[in-house]
Each structure stands twice: as C-alpha cells, then as structure tokens.
Amino acid sequence: MEKGKKKENFESRGKTEQKSDRKNTVSCQNFKKCGGCKYLNLPYDKQLKIKQRMVQELIGKYCKVNPIKGMKQPFHYRNKVHAVFDRDSRGNILSGIYKEGTHQVISIDSCLLEDETADRIILTIRGMLKSFKIKTYDEDSGYGLLRHVLIRRGFATGQIMVVLVTGSPIFPSKNNFVKALLKEHPEITTIVQNINEKRTSMVLGEREQVMYGRGYIEDRLCGLTFRISSKSFYQVNPVQTEYLYKKAMELAGLTGKETVIDAYCGIGTIGMTAALKARRIIGVELNKDAVKDAIVNAKNNHLENIEFYCNDAGKFMEDYAANNGKADVVFMDPPRSGSSESFIHALSILKPERIVYISCNPETLARDLELLGKEGYKAVECQPVDMFGWTEHVESVCLLSKRGVK
Ligand code: SAH
C-alpha cells in the first residue's frame, strides 16, 4: 500500500515530467519510506511490461501467456484502506502505515492507490481524537485505546464501513464520537468497534460491537450483490476483479451440467458468479466470518445450487474425494503461499476435467503448475491481470485441463 500526495499534485507533476523520459511517472513524498509502491518511479505502461515479463518467465514454459490486462485508471483503486494510529515523541497523533520492515509509524494524509473518501475519513478521525481525549494505543506499554482504523467502501454501492480497532472494550463517549464522525461524513453507512487486546501484529481481534448501522457493507460484482464483513477477504480492486472473474468463467467453459468446487472461496464471489452456469457449486473457505457472509450472499442472490463449508481447502477436498465426491471443474484461489500438498493430492483423486487457478503470486503458481503437471494436468492458457498498479504484485488466472485443451 502506498501513500502519497493528492491527485492534483501528481497530475501537475506528471505534466512537467512528460518532457523527460520519465514520462507519466508520479511522485509521492512517502516513496521509499512506505515501500508499498515499488514501481512508483516507472510509467504505468513500463510497469505492465515488467509484470508481463515476470509472468512470461515463470509461466511461459507451461503455456501461452496472454497480454496483461492493465487498468484504465490506475489510481485510487483500493477499496480497503488501513491506518495504524500512534503518537510521536512530542505527543502528536500519527495515522498511517508502518515504515517498511519496522514498527515505526509514518503519518500519511493521502495515498495514490487508496480510495480518497476513505483517506479523508481517516484524517477526520485523527483530528477528532484530541477533543474526545482518546489516546492512541502504545504497542510497548499496551496503554491507550485506538490501534487501527480500517475502511472499506463498496465502489458500486457507495456503502462505507469504518472499523475502529481498540485495545480494550470500553470506548468513552462512544455515542458522541459516532455522532460527530457521521456529522462530518454522512456517507458512512456502518461503524464497527473491533476489540484487539492482544500484543500482536494482527490488525483485527475476535470480538466486535456494531456502533452504527448494519455491521457490514454490500458491493455489487458481475451482477450479484455481496455482503462483506470486516474480517472477510474481498478483492481490493473491484474494477479489475470483474474482468478477472469473467475470464475465469470463460476458461471454465461451464455448460450448466457441471459440479464445481470453489476452493479458497472467501465470501463466495467466484462460486456465485459460476452458479447460474453450473449444476451444483461447493465452496470451501477457512475463515468462518467469510463463510457466514457467503451463506447469506447465496440466499440474497436467490442461488439454491450452492453450498459452503468452513474448512481447510486441502482437508475438505481429501475428505470429499474419500467419500466418492465428484467435481468436473475446480476453481482455486489460494493465498500468496499457493496451494497445499493435501489439496494437490485431493485433485489427483478427484480428477476434475478442468482447473481454473487464480493466483496472486506467479512464483507459487509456477510451483503448483509443475506439481499438477505430474498429476497429468496441462496448463493451457494464462491471463495476467494488473490488480495492484505501482506495486510489484501481479494476479493471473490460468486454465489447466486433463487433455491439455481448452
Ligand atoms: N476467492 C475469493 C478469496 C480469495 S483470497 C475471492 O476472490 O474473493 C484467499 C482466501 O483463502 C481467503 O479468503 C482466505 O481466508 C482463504 N484461505 C486461506 N487459507 C486457506 C485454507 N488453508 N483453506 C481454505 N481457505 C483458505
């Protein structure tokens, strides 16, 4: 995540730089300190070339790699914004991010990647703390209240969730705080207090109290509505996600007859997008809050051919295979670490016709393609998608099939 100057600043800077060979690059006062935007000093088209080359080098030996799908508007695409709160040695309140590799907080006012409304809300909260006598949490002493603020905005719905992460359950003048925040930002649709009393680098704790609204937001993707709660995973770049899912559906080649597994399913977005084109969908996900969201989402979208299980994807698939379960198509969308040995083993028993692998890390994708190759799966096509402009991260969707054809 990279923080930076306001849009007007980088646009005017962009103009002056057009004369030089640094054409279309932007500036950010926190470049290097933040460490999020590794490619900030590169023009956007150059970033895409680098990512294309990265995927080509890792995946090209397994299958054809299509030209990367870049963003039309590569700024302020992040719908989820996180700020850590702290104080400097003079007692000034800081809100921003940890300096790369440290626990030192860099104060940030706005970021080139983040949703601008979310950034404004964080600044408002920072400004309110003094008058409400709310202390920021001190990691060393464990003293103080406010640890983090997390904001999520549904780009299609405009709904906004503010999560105030506190080091203890008591929030003094809670109602007045909520009222004052809503007065400044009537666009906020829900405010949640998340209580994290542990000395941990994890942002969110287990317990939550809804302070205002419904406790979650909704967003729309691929014609469906999804409820998203604070702890559930949701893709950070909804515009590119629509493209990614559409491509995943095209590669899956569903006809309406298939049994489909959506593994690492989060709140069920991929499975539900596939549900109208398949006979039965089974979603599996480890995070219980995400599974709860997924079940509600299926109901709200009137989808009756989809069911969800809360389990480790590998373990679930092994059990499913051992019980003679069938799967024609498997979507898999694991975290950066890629899939697990048990998951690959389960695939080797289930033998789906096609596997659609969505990956945010081409290195583990390459490793898993190698392993799946040994199980008789050939990679057919890989589509890189830029979901994370200005950073070195790249998403890809890759089709594998038993017969090596689409
Ligand atoms: N497919 C979803 C989520 C992808 S992110 C989407 O497109 O939105 C990866 C998901 O895998 C996260 O929701 C994470 O909670 C889940 N996860 C991580 N490890 C897992 C495991 N071992 N088994 C099942 N799910 C897991």
PDB file of C-alpha atoms in Angstrom, residues 16-118:
ATOM      1  CA  THR A  16       6.061  18.594 -16.192  1.00  0.00           C
ATOM      2  CA  GLU A  17       7.671  15.198 -16.421  1.00  0.00           C
ATOM      3  CA  GLN A  18       6.233  14.461 -19.826  1.00  0.00           C
ATOM      4  CA  LYS A  19       9.162  16.290 -21.387  1.00  0.00           C
ATOM      5  CA  SER A  20      11.616  13.931 -19.819  1.00  0.00           C
ATOM      6  CA  ASP A  21      11.983  10.215 -20.394  1.00  0.00           C
ATOM      7  CA  ARG A  22      10.289   9.673 -17.027  1.00  0.00           C
ATOM      8  CA  LYS A  23       7.031  10.248 -18.892  1.00  0.00           C
ATOM      9  CA  ASN A  24       3.851   9.554 -16.918  1.00  0.00           C
ATOM     10  CA  THR A  25       5.576   8.792 -13.653  1.00  0.00           C
ATOM     11  CA  VAL A  26       4.167  10.277 -10.471  1.00  0.00           C
ATOM     12  CA  SER A  27       5.618  11.469  -7.218  1.00  0.00           C
ATOM     13  CA  CYS A  28       4.863  10.678  -3.623  1.00  0.00           C
ATOM     14  CA  GLN A  29       6.518  12.169  -0.591  1.00  0.00           C
ATOM     15  CA  ASN A  30       6.471   8.804   1.130  1.00  0.00           C
ATOM     16  CA  PHE A  31       8.095   6.849  -1.687  1.00  0.00           C
ATOM     17  CA  LYS A  32      10.827   4.595  -0.231  1.00  0.00           C
ATOM     18  CA  LYS A  33       9.738   5.172   3.398  1.00  0.00           C
ATOM     19  CA  CYS A  34       6.462   3.349   2.779  1.00  0.00           C
ATOM     20  CA  GLY A  35       7.772   0.647   0.478  1.00  0.00           C
ATOM     21  CA  GLY A  36       4.376  -0.215  -0.981  1.00  0.00           C
ATOM     22  CA  CYS A  37       4.805   1.260  -4.463  1.00  0.00           C
ATOM     23  CA  LYS A  38       7.993  -0.379  -5.671  1.00  0.00           C
ATOM     24  CA  TYR A  39       7.234   0.858  -9.218  1.00  0.00           C
ATOM     25  CA  LEU A  40       6.324   4.440  -8.387  1.00  0.00           C
ATOM     26  CA  ASN A  41       9.199   5.821 -10.448  1.00  0.00           C
ATOM     27  CA  LEU A  42       8.120   3.870 -13.531  1.00  0.00           C
ATOM     28  CA  PRO A  43       5.483   4.893 -16.084  1.00  0.00           C
ATOM     29  CA  TYR A  44       2.404   2.687 -15.912  1.00  0.00           C
ATOM     30  CA  ASP A  45       2.967   1.044 -19.300  1.00  0.00           C
ATOM     31  CA  LYS A  46       6.509   0.120 -18.256  1.00  0.00           C
ATOM     32  CA  GLN A  47       5.145  -1.499 -15.092  1.00  0.00           C
ATOM     33  CA  LEU A  48       2.836  -3.617 -17.214  1.00  0.00           C
ATOM     34  CA  LYS A  49       5.758  -4.688 -19.395  1.00  0.00           C
ATOM     35  CA  ILE A  50       7.734  -5.774 -16.341  1.00  0.00           C
ATOM     36  CA  LYS A  51       4.793  -7.749 -14.975  1.00  0.00           C
ATOM     37  CA  GLN A  52       4.214  -9.370 -18.357  1.00  0.00           C
ATOM     38  CA  ARG A  53       7.855 -10.418 -18.471  1.00  0.00           C
ATOM     39  CA  MET A  54       7.679 -11.739 -14.903  1.00  0.00           C
ATOM     40  CA  VAL A  55       4.683 -13.955 -15.687  1.00  0.00           C
ATOM     41  CA  GLN A  56       6.152 -14.980 -19.064  1.00  0.00           C
ATOM     42  CA  GLU A  57       9.407 -16.071 -17.405  1.00  0.00           C
ATOM     43  CA  LEU A  58       7.674 -18.091 -14.702  1.00  0.00           C
ATOM     44  CA  ILE A  59       4.641 -19.457 -16.545  1.00  0.00           C
ATOM     45  CA  GLY A  60       5.636 -19.215 -20.240  1.00  0.00           C
ATOM     46  CA  LYS A  61       7.294 -22.621 -20.154  1.00  0.00           C
ATOM     47  CA  TYR A  62       3.977 -24.229 -19.169  1.00  0.00           C
ATOM     48  CA  CYS A  63       1.542 -22.468 -21.521  1.00  0.00           C
ATOM     49  CA  LYS A  64       0.804 -19.413 -23.606  1.00  0.00           C
ATOM     50  CA  VAL A  65       0.656 -16.179 -21.623  1.00  0.00           C
ATOM     51  CA  ASN A  66      -1.814 -13.583 -22.920  1.00  0.00           C
ATOM     52  CA  PRO A  67      -1.023  -9.850 -22.848  1.00  0.00           C
ATOM     53  CA  ILE A  68      -1.634  -8.457 -19.352  1.00  0.00           C
ATOM     54  CA  LYS A  69      -4.924  -6.655 -18.745  1.00  0.00           C
ATOM     55  CA  GLY A  70      -3.952  -3.232 -17.409  1.00  0.00           C
ATOM     56  CA  MET A  71      -6.101  -0.723 -15.538  1.00  0.00           C
ATOM     57  CA  LYS A  72      -7.798   2.169 -17.334  1.00  0.00           C
ATOM     58  CA  GLN A  73      -7.464   4.327 -14.228  1.00  0.00           C
ATOM     59  CA  PRO A  74      -4.571   3.084 -12.102  1.00  0.00           C
ATOM     60  CA  PHE A  75      -5.103   5.464  -9.164  1.00  0.00           C
ATOM     61  CA  HIS A  76      -7.239   5.238  -6.016  1.00  0.00           C
ATOM     62  CA  TYR A  77      -8.336   1.737  -6.933  1.00  0.00           C
ATOM     63  CA  ARG A  78      -8.045   0.275  -3.430  1.00  0.00           C
ATOM     64  CA  ASN A  79     -11.459  -0.137  -1.818  1.00  0.00           C
ATOM     65  CA  LYS A  80      -9.887  -1.143   1.509  1.00  0.00           C
ATOM     66  CA  VAL A  81      -7.733   1.249   3.491  1.00  0.00           C
ATOM     67  CA  HIS A  82      -5.920   0.544   6.714  1.00  0.00           C
ATOM     68  CA  ALA A  83      -4.264   3.093   9.012  1.00  0.00           C
ATOM     69  CA  VAL A  84      -2.288   2.392  12.164  1.00  0.00           C
ATOM     70  CA  PHE A  85      -2.505   5.015  14.917  1.00  0.00           C
ATOM     71  CA  ASP A  86       0.367   6.180  17.135  1.00  0.00           C
ATOM     72  CA  ARG A  87       1.975   9.236  18.715  1.00  0.00           C
ATOM     73  CA  ASP A  88       5.357  10.779  18.033  1.00  0.00           C
ATOM     74  CA  SER A  89       7.818  11.750  20.803  1.00  0.00           C
ATOM     75  CA  ARG A  90       6.158  15.182  21.100  1.00  0.00           C
ATOM     76  CA  GLY A  91       2.735  13.649  21.555  1.00  0.00           C
ATOM     77  CA  ASN A  92       1.389  14.476  18.092  1.00  0.00           C
ATOM     78  CA  ILE A  93      -1.102  11.937  16.815  1.00  0.00           C
ATOM     79  CA  LEU A  94       0.013   9.988  13.763  1.00  0.00           C
ATOM     80  CA  SER A  95      -2.045   7.820  11.454  1.00  0.00           C
ATOM     81  CA  GLY A  96      -0.632   5.953   8.519  1.00  0.00           C
ATOM     82  CA  ILE A  97       1.477   2.913   7.920  1.00  0.00           C
ATOM     83  CA  TYR A  98       4.499   1.200   9.374  1.00  0.00           C
ATOM     84  CA  LYS A  99       7.743   2.181   7.694  1.00  0.00           C
ATOM     85  CA  GLU A 100       8.786  -0.844   5.645  1.00  0.00           C
ATOM     86  CA  GLY A 101      10.242  -3.573   7.835  1.00  0.00           C
ATOM     87  CA  THR A 102       9.769  -1.594  11.086  1.00  0.00           C
ATOM     88  CA  HIS A 103       7.117  -0.713  13.643  1.00  0.00           C
ATOM     89  CA  GLN A 104       7.729   2.985  13.224  1.00  0.00           C
ATOM     90  CA  VAL A 105       4.587   4.766  12.011  1.00  0.00           C
ATOM     91  CA  ILE A 106       4.826   7.180   9.079  1.00  0.00           C
ATOM     92  CA  SER A 107       1.987   9.677   9.110  1.00  0.00           C
ATOM     93  CA  ILE A 108       0.081   9.735   5.844  1.00  0.00           C
ATOM     94  CA  ASP A 109      -2.592  12.172   4.682  1.00  0.00           C
ATOM     95  CA  SER A 110      -3.480  10.630   1.339  1.00  0.00           C
ATOM     96  CA  CYS A 111      -2.313   7.879  -0.950  1.00  0.00           C
ATOM     97  CA  LEU A 112      -2.270   7.456  -4.715  1.00  0.00           C
ATOM     98  CA  LEU A 113      -3.723   3.977  -4.510  1.00  0.00           C
ATOM     99  CA  GLU A 114      -6.322   4.308  -1.818  1.00  0.00           C
ATOM    100  CA  ASP A 115      -9.923   5.364  -2.055  1.00  0.00           C
ATOM    101  CA  GLU A 116      -9.939   9.120  -1.490  1.00  0.00           C
ATOM    102  CA  THR A 117     -13.066   9.210   0.690  1.00  0.00           C
ATOM    103  CA  ALA A 118     -11.529   6.582   2.971  1.00  0.00           C
TER     104      ALA A 118
END
